[in-house]
mmCIF file of C-alpha atoms in Angstrom:
data_model
loop_
_atom_site.group_PDB
_atom_site.id
_atom_site.type_symbol
_atom_site.label_atom_id
_atom_site.label_comp_id
_atom_site.label_asym_id
_atom_site.label_seq_id
_atom_site.Cartn_x
_atom_site.Cartn_y
_atom_site.Cartn_z
ATOM 1 C CA MET W 1 89.809 77.764 30.032
ATOM 2 C CA ASP W 2 90.848 80.441 27.622
ATOM 3 C CA GLN W 3 94.446 80.384 28.777
ATOM 4 C CA VAL W 4 94.498 76.359 28.102
ATOM 5 C CA ARG W 5 93.347 77.152 24.412
ATOM 6 C CA TYR W 6 95.866 79.590 23.982
ATOM 7 C CA VAL W 7 98.713 77.459 25.315
ATOM 8 C CA LEU W 8 97.434 74.242 23.138
ATOM 9 C CA ALA W 9 97.304 76.881 20.109
ATOM 10 C CA VAL W 10 100.887 78.066 20.583
ATOM 11 C CA LEU W 11 102.112 74.408 21.308
ATOM 12 C CA VAL W 12 100.545 73.654 17.744
ATOM 13 C CA LEU W 13 101.855 76.400 16.048
ATOM 14 C CA VAL W 14 105.465 76.030 17.296
ATOM 15 C CA SER W 15 105.659 72.178 17.253
ATOM 16 C CA VAL W 16 103.942 70.794 14.536
ATOM 17 C CA PRO W 17 105.507 72.606 11.371
ATOM 18 C CA PRO W 18 108.979 71.863 12.601
ATOM 19 C CA ALA W 19 108.007 68.503 13.240
ATOM 20 C CA LEU W 20 106.850 68.338 9.747
ATOM 21 C CA GLY W 21 109.922 69.907 8.207
ATOM 22 C CA LEU W 22 112.031 67.625 10.131
ATOM 23 C CA TRP W 23 110.238 64.728 8.736
ATOM 24 C CA PHE W 24 110.504 65.960 5.292
ATOM 25 C CA ALA W 25 114.162 66.736 5.531
ATOM 26 C CA VAL W 26 114.817 63.118 6.849
ATOM 27 C CA HIS W 27 112.627 60.739 5.032
ATOM 28 C CA PRO W 28 113.211 61.657 1.277
ATOM 29 C CA PHE W 29 116.940 62.026 1.696
ATOM 30 C CA ALA W 30 117.551 59.001 3.976
ATOM 31 C CA ARG W 31 120.426 57.737 1.929
ATOM 32 C CA PHE W 32 122.183 61.041 2.074
ATOM 33 C CA TRP W 33 121.874 61.163 5.978
ATOM 34 C CA ARG W 34 122.761 57.178 6.240
ATOM 35 C CA ARG W 35 126.063 58.220 5.190
ATOM 36 C CA LEU W 36 126.457 60.991 7.979
ATOM 37 C CA GLY W 37 124.928 58.635 10.557
ATOM 38 C CA PRO W 38 121.894 59.664 13.133
ATOM 39 C CA VAL W 39 124.078 61.603 15.714
ATOM 40 C CA VAL W 40 125.636 64.005 12.819
ATOM 41 C CA SER W 41 122.505 63.956 10.912
ATOM 42 C CA TYR W 42 120.444 65.167 13.751
ATOM 43 C CA ALA W 43 123.114 67.695 14.820
ATOM 44 C CA ILE W 44 122.665 69.251 11.417
ATOM 45 C CA LEU W 45 119.001 68.985 11.263
ATOM 46 C CA LEU W 46 118.083 70.232 14.479
ATOM 47 C CA THR W 47 119.532 73.698 13.929
ATOM 48 C CA PRO W 48 116.966 74.716 11.195
ATOM 49 C CA THR W 49 114.348 72.900 13.154
ATOM 50 C CA ALA W 50 114.978 74.895 16.191
ATOM 51 C CA ALA W 51 115.323 78.125 14.184
ATOM 52 C CA LEU W 52 111.737 77.427 12.623
ATOM 53 C CA ALA W 53 110.263 76.897 16.150
ATOM 54 C CA TRP W 54 111.799 80.192 17.352
ATOM 55 C CA ALA W 55 110.875 82.068 14.430
ATOM 56 C CA LEU W 56 107.050 80.700 14.949
ATOM 57 C CA TRP W 57 107.385 81.516 18.648
ATOM 58 C CA THR W 58 108.431 85.288 18.163
ATOM 59 C CA SER W 59 105.464 85.671 15.527
ATOM 60 C CA ARG W 60 102.927 83.550 17.286
ATOM 61 C CA ALA W 61 100.663 86.526 17.770
ATOM 62 C CA ARG W 62 100.219 87.245 14.086
ATOM 63 C CA LEU W 63 100.378 83.654 13.213
ATOM 64 C CA LEU W 64 97.504 82.505 15.692
ATOM 65 C CA GLY W 65 95.337 85.177 13.909
ATOM 66 C CA ARG W 66 91.618 85.278 15.220
ATOM 67 C CA ASP W 67 90.412 83.213 18.302
ATOM 68 C CA TYR W 68 87.186 82.055 17.486
ATOM 69 C CA HIS W 69 86.396 80.986 21.179
ATOM 70 C CA GLY W 70 85.702 77.564 22.623
ATOM 71 C CA GLN W 71 82.805 75.829 21.161
ATOM 72 C CA PRO W 72 81.021 72.806 22.823
ATOM 73 C CA TRP W 73 80.531 70.998 19.430
ATOM 74 C CA LEU W 74 84.182 71.579 18.478
ATOM 75 C CA MET W 75 84.866 69.933 22.240
ATOM 76 C CA ALA W 76 82.931 66.820 21.369
ATOM 77 C CA LEU W 77 84.912 66.682 17.947
ATOM 78 C CA ALA W 78 88.029 66.870 19.934
ATOM 79 C CA ALA W 79 87.275 64.226 22.028
ATOM 80 C CA ALA W 80 86.496 61.858 19.345
ATOM 81 C CA ALA W 81 89.488 62.629 17.430
ATOM 82 C CA ALA W 82 91.597 62.309 20.452
ATOM 83 C CA LEU W 83 90.241 59.006 21.582
ATOM 84 C CA THR W 84 90.663 57.573 18.169
ATOM 85 C CA ALA W 85 94.249 58.930 17.981
ATOM 86 C CA ILE W 86 94.792 57.277 21.577
ATOM 87 C CA TRP W 87 93.465 54.012 20.158
ATOM 88 C CA LEU W 88 95.719 54.156 17.141
ATOM 89 C CA GLN W 89 98.768 54.978 19.372
ATOM 90 C CA LEU W 90 98.233 52.157 21.519
ATOM 91 C CA LYS W 91 98.011 49.717 18.519
ATOM 92 C CA ARG W 92 101.025 51.055 16.649
ATOM 93 C CA ARG W 93 103.404 51.866 19.414
ATOM 94 C CA LYS W 94 103.976 48.068 20.307
ATOM 95 C CA HIS W 95 105.787 47.954 16.697
ATOM 96 C CA LEU W 96 106.770 51.659 15.999
ATOM 97 C CA THR W 97 109.159 52.424 18.799
ATOM 98 C CA MET W 98 110.482 56.033 19.390
ATOM 99 C CA SER W 99 113.809 55.206 17.762
ATOM 100 C CA ILE W 100 111.772 54.144 14.533
ATOM 101 C CA LEU W 101 109.541 56.930 14.737
ATOM 102 C CA ALA W 102 112.626 59.609 14.929
ATOM 103 C CA GLY W 103 114.210 57.995 11.969
ATOM 104 C CA VAL W 104 117.269 56.435 13.403
ATOM 105 C CA PRO W 105 117.089 53.147 11.477
ATOM 106 C CA GLU W 106 116.717 55.047 8.354
ATOM 107 C CA MET W 107 119.708 56.917 9.027
ATOM 108 C CA SER W 108 121.756 54.134 10.308
ATOM 109 C CA ARG W 109 124.459 52.408 8.365
ATOM 110 C CA SER W 110 123.957 49.044 10.019
ATOM 111 C CA ASP W 111 120.320 48.915 11.001
ATOM 112 C CA ARG W 112 118.128 49.717 7.924
ATOM 113 C CA GLY W 113 115.046 48.771 9.712
ATOM 114 C CA GLN W 114 111.837 46.482 8.601
ATOM 115 C CA LEU W 115 108.905 47.091 6.801
ATOM 116 C CA LEU W 116 106.250 46.540 9.478
ATOM 117 C CA THR W 117 103.155 44.405 8.641
ATOM 118 C CA GLU W 118 102.194 43.193 12.037
ATOM 119 C CA VAL W 119 98.778 43.815 13.603
ATOM 120 C CA ILE W 120 97.461 47.270 12.657
ATOM 121 C CA TYR W 121 100.141 47.708 9.882
ATOM 122 C CA GLY W 122 98.276 45.014 8.313
ATOM 123 C CA SER W 123 95.293 46.925 7.600
ATOM 124 C CA ILE W 124 96.700 50.643 7.897
ATOM 125 C CA ARG W 125 99.840 51.433 5.953
ATOM 126 C CA HIS W 126 100.432 54.692 7.987
ATOM 127 C CA PRO W 127 98.602 54.677 11.242
ATOM 128 C CA ARG W 128 101.071 57.185 12.790
ATOM 129 C CA TYR W 129 100.095 59.725 9.907
ATOM 130 C CA ILE W 130 96.584 59.262 10.827
ATOM 131 C CA GLU W 131 97.235 59.367 14.666
ATOM 132 C CA PHE W 132 99.285 62.498 14.093
ATOM 133 C CA THR W 133 96.564 64.035 12.173
ATOM 134 C CA LEU W 134 93.819 63.381 14.312
ATOM 135 C CA PHE W 135 95.676 64.563 17.436
ATOM 136 C CA VAL W 136 96.528 67.913 15.787
ATOM 137 C CA LEU W 137 92.671 68.022 14.947
ATOM 138 C CA ALA W 138 92.103 67.710 18.581
ATOM 139 C CA TYR W 139 94.259 70.403 19.607
ATOM 140 C CA ALA W 140 93.171 72.626 16.845
ATOM 141 C CA ALA W 141 89.288 72.084 17.576
ATOM 142 C CA VAL W 142 89.981 72.802 21.438
ATOM 143 C CA ALA W 143 92.051 75.844 20.720
ATOM 144 C CA ASN W 144 89.914 77.031 17.774
ATOM 145 C CA TYR W 145 92.463 79.767 16.452
ATOM 146 C CA ALA W 146 92.587 80.560 12.811
ATOM 147 C CA GLY W 147 96.298 79.509 12.787
ATOM 148 C CA THR W 148 95.802 76.125 14.432
ATOM 149 C CA TRP W 149 93.080 75.302 11.709
ATOM 150 C CA ILE W 150 95.806 76.471 8.848
ATOM 151 C CA VAL W 151 98.496 74.251 10.563
ATOM 152 C CA TRP W 152 96.006 71.138 10.687
ATOM 153 C CA LEU W 153 95.056 71.771 7.069
ATOM 154 C CA LEU W 154 98.652 71.986 5.999
ATOM 155 C CA GLY W 155 99.702 69.279 8.138
#
């Protein structure tokens, strides 16, 4: 179980900050990226994203910090968070496709996308953000390393 916890901790550490960085690079500057188009935009954006992931990977031992070991009550929290996140995922993925998640319509010159208001989007404006936060919480609770909790808090 310790190996599983360590692998989850490394996955959170190496993937979440670059994913958030990519989102913050795309979403607020969509008008700029739209002029370049999705292919060129992602060709540019994936270089610093990969560099950040590599930097986190090479510093993982220091960044993960203390191992607080597996705790049964945290496993229960992780299960509840993961089940809620899965429920949200099932509700939102019918309308929020992988292409939309990746920001392709935002970067496209021709397809500006549309505001989603159906089903879950009628009651929760950003279910994907809640889903993401709950999944990271579940991973952090299972891994239970100081660094994963920091990533969750900052994410």
